[in-house]
mmCIF file with all atom_site columns, C-alpha atoms in Angstrom:
data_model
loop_
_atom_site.group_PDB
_atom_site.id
_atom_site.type_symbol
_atom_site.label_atom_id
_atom_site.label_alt_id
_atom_site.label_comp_id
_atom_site.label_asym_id
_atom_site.label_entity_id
_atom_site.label_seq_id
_atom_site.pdbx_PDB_ins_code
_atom_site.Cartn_x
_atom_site.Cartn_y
_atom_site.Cartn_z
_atom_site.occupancy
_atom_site.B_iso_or_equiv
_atom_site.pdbx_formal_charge
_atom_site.auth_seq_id
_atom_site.auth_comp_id
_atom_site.auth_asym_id
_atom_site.auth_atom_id
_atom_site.pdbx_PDB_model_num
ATOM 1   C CA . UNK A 1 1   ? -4.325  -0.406  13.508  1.00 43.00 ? 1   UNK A CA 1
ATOM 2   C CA . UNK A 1 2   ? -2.107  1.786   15.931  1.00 44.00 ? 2   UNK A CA 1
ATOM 3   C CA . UNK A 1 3   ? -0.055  4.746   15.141  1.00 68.00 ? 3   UNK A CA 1
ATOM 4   C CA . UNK A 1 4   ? 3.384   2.078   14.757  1.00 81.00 ? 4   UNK A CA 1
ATOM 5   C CA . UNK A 1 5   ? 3.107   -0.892  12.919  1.00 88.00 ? 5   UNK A CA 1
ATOM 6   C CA . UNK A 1 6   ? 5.716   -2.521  14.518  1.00 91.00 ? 6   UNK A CA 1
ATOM 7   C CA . UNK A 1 7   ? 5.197   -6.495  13.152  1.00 95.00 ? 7   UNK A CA 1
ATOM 8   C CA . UNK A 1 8   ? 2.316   -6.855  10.879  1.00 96.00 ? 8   UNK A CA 1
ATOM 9   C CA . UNK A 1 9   ? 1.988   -10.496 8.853   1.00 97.00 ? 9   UNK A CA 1
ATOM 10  C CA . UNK A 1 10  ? -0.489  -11.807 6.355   1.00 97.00 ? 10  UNK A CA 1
ATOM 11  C CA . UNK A 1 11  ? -0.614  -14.321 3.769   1.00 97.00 ? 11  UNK A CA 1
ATOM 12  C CA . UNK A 1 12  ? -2.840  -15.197 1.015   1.00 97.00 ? 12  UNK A CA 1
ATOM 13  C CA . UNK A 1 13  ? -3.394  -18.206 -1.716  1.00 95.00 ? 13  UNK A CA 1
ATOM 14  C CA . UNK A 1 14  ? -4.970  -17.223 -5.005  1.00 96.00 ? 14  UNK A CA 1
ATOM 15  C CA . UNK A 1 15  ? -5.127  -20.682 -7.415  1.00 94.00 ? 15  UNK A CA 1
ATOM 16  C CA . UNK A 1 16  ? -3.850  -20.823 -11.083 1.00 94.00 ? 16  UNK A CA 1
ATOM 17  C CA . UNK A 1 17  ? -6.542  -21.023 -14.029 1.00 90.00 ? 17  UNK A CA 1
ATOM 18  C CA . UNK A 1 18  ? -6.654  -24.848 -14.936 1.00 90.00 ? 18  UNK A CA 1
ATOM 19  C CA . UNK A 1 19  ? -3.886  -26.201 -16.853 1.00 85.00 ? 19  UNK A CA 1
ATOM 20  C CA . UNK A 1 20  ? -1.465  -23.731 -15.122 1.00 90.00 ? 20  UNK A CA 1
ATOM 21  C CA . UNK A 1 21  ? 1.372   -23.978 -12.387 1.00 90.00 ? 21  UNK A CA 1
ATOM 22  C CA . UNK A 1 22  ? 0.455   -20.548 -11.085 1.00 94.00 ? 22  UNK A CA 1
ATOM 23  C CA . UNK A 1 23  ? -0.847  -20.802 -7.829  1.00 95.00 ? 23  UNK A CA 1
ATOM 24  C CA . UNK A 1 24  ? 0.497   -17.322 -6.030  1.00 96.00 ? 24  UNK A CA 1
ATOM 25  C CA . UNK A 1 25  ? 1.189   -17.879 -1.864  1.00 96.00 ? 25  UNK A CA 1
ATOM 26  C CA . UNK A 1 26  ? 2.732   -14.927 -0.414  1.00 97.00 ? 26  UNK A CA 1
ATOM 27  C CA . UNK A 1 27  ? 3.379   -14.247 3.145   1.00 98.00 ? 27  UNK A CA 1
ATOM 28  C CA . UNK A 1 28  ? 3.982   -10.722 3.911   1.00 98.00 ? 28  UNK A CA 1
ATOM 29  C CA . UNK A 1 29  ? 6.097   -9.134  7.371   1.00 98.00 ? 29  UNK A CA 1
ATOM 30  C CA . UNK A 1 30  ? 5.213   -4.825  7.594   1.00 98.00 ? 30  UNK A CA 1
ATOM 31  C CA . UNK A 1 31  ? 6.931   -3.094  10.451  1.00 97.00 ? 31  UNK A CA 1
ATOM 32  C CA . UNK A 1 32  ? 8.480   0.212   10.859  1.00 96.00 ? 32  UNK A CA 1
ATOM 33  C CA . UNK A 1 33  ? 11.765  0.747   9.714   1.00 96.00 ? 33  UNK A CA 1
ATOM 34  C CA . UNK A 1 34  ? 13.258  0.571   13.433  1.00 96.00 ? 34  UNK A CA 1
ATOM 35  C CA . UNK A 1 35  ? 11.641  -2.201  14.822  1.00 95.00 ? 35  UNK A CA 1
ATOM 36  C CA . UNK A 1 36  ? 12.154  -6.278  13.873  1.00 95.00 ? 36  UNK A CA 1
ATOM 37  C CA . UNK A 1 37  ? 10.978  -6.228  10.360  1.00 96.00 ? 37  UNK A CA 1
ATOM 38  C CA . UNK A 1 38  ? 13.291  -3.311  10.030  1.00 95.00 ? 38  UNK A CA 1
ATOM 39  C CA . UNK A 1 39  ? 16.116  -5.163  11.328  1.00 95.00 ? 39  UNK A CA 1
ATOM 40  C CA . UNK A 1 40  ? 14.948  -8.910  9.392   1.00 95.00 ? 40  UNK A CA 1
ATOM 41  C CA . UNK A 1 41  ? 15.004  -6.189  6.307   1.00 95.00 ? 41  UNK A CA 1
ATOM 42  C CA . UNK A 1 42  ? 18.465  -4.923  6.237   1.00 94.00 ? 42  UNK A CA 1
ATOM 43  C CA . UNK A 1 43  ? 20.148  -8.350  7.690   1.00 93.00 ? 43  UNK A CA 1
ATOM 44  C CA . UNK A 1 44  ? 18.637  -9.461  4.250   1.00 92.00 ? 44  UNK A CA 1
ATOM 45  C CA . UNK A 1 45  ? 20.768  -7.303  2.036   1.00 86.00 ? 45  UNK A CA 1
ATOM 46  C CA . UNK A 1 46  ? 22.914  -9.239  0.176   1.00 79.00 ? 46  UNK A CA 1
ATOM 47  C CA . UNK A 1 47  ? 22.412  -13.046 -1.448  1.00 77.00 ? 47  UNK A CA 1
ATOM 48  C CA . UNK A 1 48  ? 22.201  -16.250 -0.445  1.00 80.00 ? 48  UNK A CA 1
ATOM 49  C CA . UNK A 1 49  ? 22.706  -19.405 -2.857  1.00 81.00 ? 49  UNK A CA 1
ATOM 50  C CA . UNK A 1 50  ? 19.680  -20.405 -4.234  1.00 82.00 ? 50  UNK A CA 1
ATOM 51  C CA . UNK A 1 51  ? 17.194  -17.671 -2.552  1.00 84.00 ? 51  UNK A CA 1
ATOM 52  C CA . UNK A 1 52  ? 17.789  -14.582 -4.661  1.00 87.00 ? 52  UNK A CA 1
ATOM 53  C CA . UNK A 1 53  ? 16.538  -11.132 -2.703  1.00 91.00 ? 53  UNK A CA 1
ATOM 54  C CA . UNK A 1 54  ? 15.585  -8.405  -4.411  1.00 93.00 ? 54  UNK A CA 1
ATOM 55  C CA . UNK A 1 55  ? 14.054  -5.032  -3.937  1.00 95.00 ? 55  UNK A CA 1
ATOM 56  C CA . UNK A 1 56  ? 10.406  -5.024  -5.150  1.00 97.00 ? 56  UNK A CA 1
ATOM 57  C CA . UNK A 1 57  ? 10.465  -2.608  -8.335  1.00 94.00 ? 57  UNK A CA 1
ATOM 58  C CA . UNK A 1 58  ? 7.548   -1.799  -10.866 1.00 92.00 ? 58  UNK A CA 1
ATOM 59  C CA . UNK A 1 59  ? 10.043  -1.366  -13.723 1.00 88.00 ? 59  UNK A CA 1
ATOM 60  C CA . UNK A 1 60  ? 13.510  0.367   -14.171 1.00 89.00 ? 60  UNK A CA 1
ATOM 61  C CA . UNK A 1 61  ? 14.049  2.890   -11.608 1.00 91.00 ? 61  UNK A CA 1
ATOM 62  C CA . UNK A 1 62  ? 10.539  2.144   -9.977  1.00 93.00 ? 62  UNK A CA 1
ATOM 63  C CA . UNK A 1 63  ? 11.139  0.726   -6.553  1.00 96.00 ? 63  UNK A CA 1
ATOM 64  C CA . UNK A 1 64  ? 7.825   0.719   -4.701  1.00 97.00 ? 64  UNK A CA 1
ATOM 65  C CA . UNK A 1 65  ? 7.299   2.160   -1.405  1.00 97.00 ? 65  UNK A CA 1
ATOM 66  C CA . UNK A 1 66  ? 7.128   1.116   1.243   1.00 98.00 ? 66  UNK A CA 1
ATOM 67  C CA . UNK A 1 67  ? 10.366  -0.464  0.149   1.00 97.00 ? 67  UNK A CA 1
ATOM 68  C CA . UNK A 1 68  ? 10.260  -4.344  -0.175  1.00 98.00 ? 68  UNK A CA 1
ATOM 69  C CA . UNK A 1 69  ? 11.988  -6.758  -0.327  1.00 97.00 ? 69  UNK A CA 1
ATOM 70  C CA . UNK A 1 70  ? 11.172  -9.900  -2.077  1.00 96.00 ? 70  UNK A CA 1
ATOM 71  C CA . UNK A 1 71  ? 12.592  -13.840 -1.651  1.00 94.00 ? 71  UNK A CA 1
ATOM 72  C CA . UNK A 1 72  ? 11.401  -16.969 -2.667  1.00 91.00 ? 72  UNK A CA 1
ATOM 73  C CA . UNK A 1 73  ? 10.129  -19.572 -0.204  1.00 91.00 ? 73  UNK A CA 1
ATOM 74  C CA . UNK A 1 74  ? 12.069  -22.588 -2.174  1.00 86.00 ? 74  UNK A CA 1
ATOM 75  C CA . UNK A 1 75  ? 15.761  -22.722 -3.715  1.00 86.00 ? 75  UNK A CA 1
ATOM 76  C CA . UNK A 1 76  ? 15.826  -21.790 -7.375  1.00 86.00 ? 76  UNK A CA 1
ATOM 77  C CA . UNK A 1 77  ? 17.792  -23.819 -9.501  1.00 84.00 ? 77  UNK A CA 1
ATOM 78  C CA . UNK A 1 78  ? 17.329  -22.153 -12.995 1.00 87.00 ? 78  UNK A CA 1
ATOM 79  C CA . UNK A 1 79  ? 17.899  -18.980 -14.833 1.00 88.00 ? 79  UNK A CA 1
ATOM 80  C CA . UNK A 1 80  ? 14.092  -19.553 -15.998 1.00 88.00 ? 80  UNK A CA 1
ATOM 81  C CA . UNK A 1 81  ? 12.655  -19.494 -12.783 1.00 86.00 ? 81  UNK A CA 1
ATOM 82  C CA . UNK A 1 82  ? 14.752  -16.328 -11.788 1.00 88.00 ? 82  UNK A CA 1
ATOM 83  C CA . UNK A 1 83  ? 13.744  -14.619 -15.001 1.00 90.00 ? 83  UNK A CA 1
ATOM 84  C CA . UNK A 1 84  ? 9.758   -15.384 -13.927 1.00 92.00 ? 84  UNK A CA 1
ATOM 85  C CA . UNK A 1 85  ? 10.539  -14.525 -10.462 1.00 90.00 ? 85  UNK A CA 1
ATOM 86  C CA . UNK A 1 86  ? 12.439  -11.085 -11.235 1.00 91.00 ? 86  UNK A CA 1
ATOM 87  C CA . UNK A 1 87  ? 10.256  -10.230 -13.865 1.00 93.00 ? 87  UNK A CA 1
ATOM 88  C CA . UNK A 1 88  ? 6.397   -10.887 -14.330 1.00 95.00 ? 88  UNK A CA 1
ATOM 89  C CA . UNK A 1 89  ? 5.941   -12.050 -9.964  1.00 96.00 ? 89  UNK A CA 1
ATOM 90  C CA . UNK A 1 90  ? 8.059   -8.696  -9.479  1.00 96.00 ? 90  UNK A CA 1
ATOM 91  C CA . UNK A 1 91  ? 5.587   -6.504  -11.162 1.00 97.00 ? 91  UNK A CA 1
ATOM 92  C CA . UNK A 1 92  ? 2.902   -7.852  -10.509 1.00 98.00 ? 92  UNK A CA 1
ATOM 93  C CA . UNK A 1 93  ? 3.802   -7.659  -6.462  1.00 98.00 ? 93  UNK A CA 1
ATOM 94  C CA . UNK A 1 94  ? 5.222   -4.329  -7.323  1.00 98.00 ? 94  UNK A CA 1
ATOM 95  C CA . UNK A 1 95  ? 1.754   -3.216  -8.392  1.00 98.00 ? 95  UNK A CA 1
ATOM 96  C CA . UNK A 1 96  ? -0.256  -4.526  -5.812  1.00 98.00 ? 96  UNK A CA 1
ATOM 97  C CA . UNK A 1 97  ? 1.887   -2.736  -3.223  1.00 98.00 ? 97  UNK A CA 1
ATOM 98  C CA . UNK A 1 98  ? 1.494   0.339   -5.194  1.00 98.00 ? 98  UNK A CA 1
ATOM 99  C CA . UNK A 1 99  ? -2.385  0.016   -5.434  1.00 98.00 ? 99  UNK A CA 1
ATOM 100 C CA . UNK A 1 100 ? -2.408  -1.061  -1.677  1.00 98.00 ? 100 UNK A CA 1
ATOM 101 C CA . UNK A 1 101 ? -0.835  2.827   -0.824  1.00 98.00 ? 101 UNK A CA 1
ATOM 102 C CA . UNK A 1 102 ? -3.581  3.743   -3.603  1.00 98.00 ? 102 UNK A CA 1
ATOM 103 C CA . UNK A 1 103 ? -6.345  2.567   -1.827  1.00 98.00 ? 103 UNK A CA 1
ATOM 104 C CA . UNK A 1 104 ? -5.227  3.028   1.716   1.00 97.00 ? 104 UNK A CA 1
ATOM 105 C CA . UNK A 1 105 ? -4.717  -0.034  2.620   1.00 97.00 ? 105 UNK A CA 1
ATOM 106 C CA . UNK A 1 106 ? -1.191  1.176   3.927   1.00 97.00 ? 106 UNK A CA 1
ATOM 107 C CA . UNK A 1 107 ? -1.360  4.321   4.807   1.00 96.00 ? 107 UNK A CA 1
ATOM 108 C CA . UNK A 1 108 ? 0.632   6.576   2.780   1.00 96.00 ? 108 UNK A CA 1
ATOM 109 C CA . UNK A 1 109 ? 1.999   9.094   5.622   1.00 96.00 ? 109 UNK A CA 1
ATOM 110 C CA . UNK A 1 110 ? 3.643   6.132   6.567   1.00 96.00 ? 110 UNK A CA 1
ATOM 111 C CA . UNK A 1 111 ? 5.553   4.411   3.617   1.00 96.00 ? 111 UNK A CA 1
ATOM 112 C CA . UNK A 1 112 ? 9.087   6.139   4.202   1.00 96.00 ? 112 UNK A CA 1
ATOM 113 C CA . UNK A 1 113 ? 8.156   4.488   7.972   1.00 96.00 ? 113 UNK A CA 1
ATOM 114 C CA . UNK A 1 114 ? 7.467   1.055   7.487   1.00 98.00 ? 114 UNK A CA 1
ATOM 115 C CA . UNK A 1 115 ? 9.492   -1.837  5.193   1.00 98.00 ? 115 UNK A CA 1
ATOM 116 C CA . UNK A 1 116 ? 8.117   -5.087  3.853   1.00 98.00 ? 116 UNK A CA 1
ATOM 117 C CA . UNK A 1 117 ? 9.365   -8.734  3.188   1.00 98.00 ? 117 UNK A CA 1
ATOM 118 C CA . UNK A 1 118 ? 7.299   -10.516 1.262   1.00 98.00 ? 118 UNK A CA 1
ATOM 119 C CA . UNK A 1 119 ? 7.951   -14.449 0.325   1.00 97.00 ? 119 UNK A CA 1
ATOM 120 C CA . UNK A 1 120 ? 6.835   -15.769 -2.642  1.00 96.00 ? 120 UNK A CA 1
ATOM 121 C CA . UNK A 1 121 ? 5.976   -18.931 -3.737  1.00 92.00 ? 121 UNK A CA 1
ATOM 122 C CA . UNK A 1 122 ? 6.725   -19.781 -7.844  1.00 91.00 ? 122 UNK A CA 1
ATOM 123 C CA . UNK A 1 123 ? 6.133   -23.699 -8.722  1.00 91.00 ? 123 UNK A CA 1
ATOM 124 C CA . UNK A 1 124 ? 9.291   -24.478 -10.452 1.00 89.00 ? 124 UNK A CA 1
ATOM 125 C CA . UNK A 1 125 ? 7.186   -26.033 -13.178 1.00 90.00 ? 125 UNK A CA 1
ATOM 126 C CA . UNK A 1 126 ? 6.737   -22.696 -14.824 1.00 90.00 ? 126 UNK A CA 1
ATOM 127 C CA . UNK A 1 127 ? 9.720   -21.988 -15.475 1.00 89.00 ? 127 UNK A CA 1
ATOM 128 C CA . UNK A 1 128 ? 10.209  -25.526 -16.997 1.00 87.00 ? 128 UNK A CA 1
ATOM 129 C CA . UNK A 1 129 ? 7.139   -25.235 -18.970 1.00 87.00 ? 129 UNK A CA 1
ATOM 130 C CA . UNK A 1 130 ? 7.284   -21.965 -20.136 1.00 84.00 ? 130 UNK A CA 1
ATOM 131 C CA . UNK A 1 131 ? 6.626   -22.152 -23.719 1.00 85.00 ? 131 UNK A CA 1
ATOM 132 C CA . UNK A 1 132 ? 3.417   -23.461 -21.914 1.00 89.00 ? 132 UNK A CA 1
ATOM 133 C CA . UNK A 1 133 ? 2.854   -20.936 -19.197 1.00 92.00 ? 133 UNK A CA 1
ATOM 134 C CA . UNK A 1 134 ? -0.074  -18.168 -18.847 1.00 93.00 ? 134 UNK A CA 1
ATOM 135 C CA . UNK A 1 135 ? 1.834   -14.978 -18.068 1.00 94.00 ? 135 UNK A CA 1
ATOM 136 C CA . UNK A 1 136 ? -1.041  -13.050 -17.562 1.00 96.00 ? 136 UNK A CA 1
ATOM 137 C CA . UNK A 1 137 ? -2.307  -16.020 -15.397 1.00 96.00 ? 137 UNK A CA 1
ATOM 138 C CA . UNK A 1 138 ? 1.039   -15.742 -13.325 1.00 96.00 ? 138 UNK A CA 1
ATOM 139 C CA . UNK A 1 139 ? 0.449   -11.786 -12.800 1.00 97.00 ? 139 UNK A CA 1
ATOM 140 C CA . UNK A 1 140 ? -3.255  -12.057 -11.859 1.00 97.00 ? 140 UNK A CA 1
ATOM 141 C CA . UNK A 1 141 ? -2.581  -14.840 -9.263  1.00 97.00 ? 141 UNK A CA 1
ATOM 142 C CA . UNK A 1 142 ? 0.299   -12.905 -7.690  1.00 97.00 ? 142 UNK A CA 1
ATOM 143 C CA . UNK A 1 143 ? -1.049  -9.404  -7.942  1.00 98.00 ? 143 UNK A CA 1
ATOM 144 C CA . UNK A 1 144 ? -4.266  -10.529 -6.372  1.00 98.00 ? 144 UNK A CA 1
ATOM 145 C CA . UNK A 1 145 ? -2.383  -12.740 -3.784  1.00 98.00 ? 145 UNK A CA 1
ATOM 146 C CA . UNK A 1 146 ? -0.185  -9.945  -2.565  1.00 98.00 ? 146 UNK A CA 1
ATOM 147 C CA . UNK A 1 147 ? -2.634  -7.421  -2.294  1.00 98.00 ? 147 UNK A CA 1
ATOM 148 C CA . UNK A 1 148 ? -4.602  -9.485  -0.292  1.00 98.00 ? 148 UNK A CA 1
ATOM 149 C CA . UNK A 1 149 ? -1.727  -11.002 1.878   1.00 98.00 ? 149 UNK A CA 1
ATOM 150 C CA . UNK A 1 150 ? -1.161  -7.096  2.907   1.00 98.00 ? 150 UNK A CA 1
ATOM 151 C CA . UNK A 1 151 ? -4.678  -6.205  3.680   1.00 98.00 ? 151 UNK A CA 1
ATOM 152 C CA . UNK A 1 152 ? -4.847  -8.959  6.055   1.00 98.00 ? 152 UNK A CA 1
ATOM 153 C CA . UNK A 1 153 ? -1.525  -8.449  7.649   1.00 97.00 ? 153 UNK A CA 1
ATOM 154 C CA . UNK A 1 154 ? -2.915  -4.375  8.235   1.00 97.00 ? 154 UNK A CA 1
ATOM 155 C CA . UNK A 1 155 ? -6.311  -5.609  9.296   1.00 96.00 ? 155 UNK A CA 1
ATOM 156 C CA . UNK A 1 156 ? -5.160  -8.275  11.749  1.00 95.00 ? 156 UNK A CA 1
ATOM 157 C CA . UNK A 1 157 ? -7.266  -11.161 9.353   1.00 95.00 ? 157 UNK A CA 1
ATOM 158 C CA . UNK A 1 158 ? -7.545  -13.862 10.279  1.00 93.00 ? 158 UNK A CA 1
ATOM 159 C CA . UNK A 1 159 ? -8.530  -12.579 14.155  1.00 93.00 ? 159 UNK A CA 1
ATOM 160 C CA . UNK A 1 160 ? -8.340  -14.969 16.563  1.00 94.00 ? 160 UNK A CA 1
ATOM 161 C CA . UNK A 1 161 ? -12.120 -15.070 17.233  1.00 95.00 ? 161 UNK A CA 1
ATOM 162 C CA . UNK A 1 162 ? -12.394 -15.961 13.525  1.00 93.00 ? 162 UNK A CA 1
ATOM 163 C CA . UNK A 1 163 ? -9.883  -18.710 13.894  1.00 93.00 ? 163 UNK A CA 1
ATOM 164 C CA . UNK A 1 164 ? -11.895 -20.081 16.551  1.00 92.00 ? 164 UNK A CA 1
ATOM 165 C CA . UNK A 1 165 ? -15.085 -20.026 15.084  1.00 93.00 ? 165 UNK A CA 1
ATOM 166 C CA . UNK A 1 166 ? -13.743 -21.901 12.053  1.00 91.00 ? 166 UNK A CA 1
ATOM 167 C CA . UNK A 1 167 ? -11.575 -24.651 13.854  1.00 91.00 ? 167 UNK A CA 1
ATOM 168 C CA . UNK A 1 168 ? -13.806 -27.531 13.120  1.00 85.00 ? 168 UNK A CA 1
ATOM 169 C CA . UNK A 1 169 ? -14.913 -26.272 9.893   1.00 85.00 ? 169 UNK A CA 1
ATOM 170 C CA . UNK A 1 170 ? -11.870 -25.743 8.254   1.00 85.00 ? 170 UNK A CA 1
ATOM 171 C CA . UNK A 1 171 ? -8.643  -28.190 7.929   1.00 82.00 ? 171 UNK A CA 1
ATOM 172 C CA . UNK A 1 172 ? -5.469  -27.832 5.660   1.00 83.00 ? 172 UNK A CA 1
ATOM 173 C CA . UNK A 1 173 ? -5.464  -29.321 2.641   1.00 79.00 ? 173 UNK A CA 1
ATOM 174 C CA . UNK A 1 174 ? -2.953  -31.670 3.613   1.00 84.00 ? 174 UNK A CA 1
ATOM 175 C CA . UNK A 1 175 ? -4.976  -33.281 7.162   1.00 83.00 ? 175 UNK A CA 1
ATOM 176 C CA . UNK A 1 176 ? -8.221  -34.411 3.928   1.00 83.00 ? 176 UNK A CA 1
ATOM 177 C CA . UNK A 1 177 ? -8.207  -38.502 4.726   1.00 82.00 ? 177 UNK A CA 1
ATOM 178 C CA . UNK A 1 178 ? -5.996  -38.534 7.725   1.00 86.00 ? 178 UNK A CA 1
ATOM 179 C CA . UNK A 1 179 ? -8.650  -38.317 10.550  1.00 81.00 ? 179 UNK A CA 1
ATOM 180 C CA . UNK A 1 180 ? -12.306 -39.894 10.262  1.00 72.00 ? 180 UNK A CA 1
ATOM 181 C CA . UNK A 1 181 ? -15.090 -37.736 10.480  1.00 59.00 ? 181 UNK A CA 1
#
């Protein structure tokens, strides 16, 4: 990667164990402070009805660098779901961050450079079916999600030679039925 990251993105889809709602999809935005993630970082301070933003900490006066900020891709309609959300997704995207500076995957002379947004994705049926839900479940899918979502988005993964190679081979989910072989 070059000296500046100035717009990184990645995403990544880790699937719940069976009988779970867990399915983690985060899409992460790293950029230096000063460029447009910088800028989509601050203009997020504050809230907005229904998508609750938060700084990504690991616990109680452990806010991860590079500093993160965290928002939902759907509204939230229940104090469950932001109890989840702020809580066990939190820490477990708090962690992978941490272990991505760890492991180099961003490089630490660089955290007090670059910022993060990272969306995430909780199915509003764990938070109605909580007496139900894996917790550990909901940390391993998001911890595993988010770390990979940011090595892809410093690696440049999927490249577009990749994408190429895989056009015909690979479909969303959504397309299986609509066209004939």
């Amino acid at each position: 990667m070059t000296e500046h990251i100035w717009l990184a993105t990645g995403e990544a889809t880790v699937l719940a164990a069976d009988g779970q709602y867990t399915d983690a999809m985060p899409e992460v935005m790293i950029g230096n402070v000063k460029g447009p993630v910088g800028h989509a970082f601050a203009s997020m301070a504050g809230q907005v009805a229904g998508h609750p933003r938060m700084f990504v900490i690991r616990d109680l006066n452990q806010q991860v660098r590079p500093a993160t900020m965290m928002t939902t891709k759907m509204t939230v309609k229940s104090e469950d779901y932001v109890e989840l959300l702020g809580g066990i997704v939190q820490a477990a995207t708090g962690d992978a961050i941490v272990d991505c500076v760890a492991e180099g995957i961003i490089p630490k002379d660089q955290i007090d450079e670059l910022c993060m947004i990272i969306m995430v994705w909780l199915d509003p049926r764990c938070a109605k079916h909580q007496k139900k839900l894996d917790r550990k479940d909901l940390y391993r899918t998001n911890y595993e999600a988010t770390k990979l979502a940011i090595s892809r988005a410093m690696k440049g993964e999927p490249t577009a030679d990749e994408l190429i190679a895989n056009r015909k081979s690979v479909q969303h989910y959504a397309l299986e039925g609509v066209f004939e072989d």
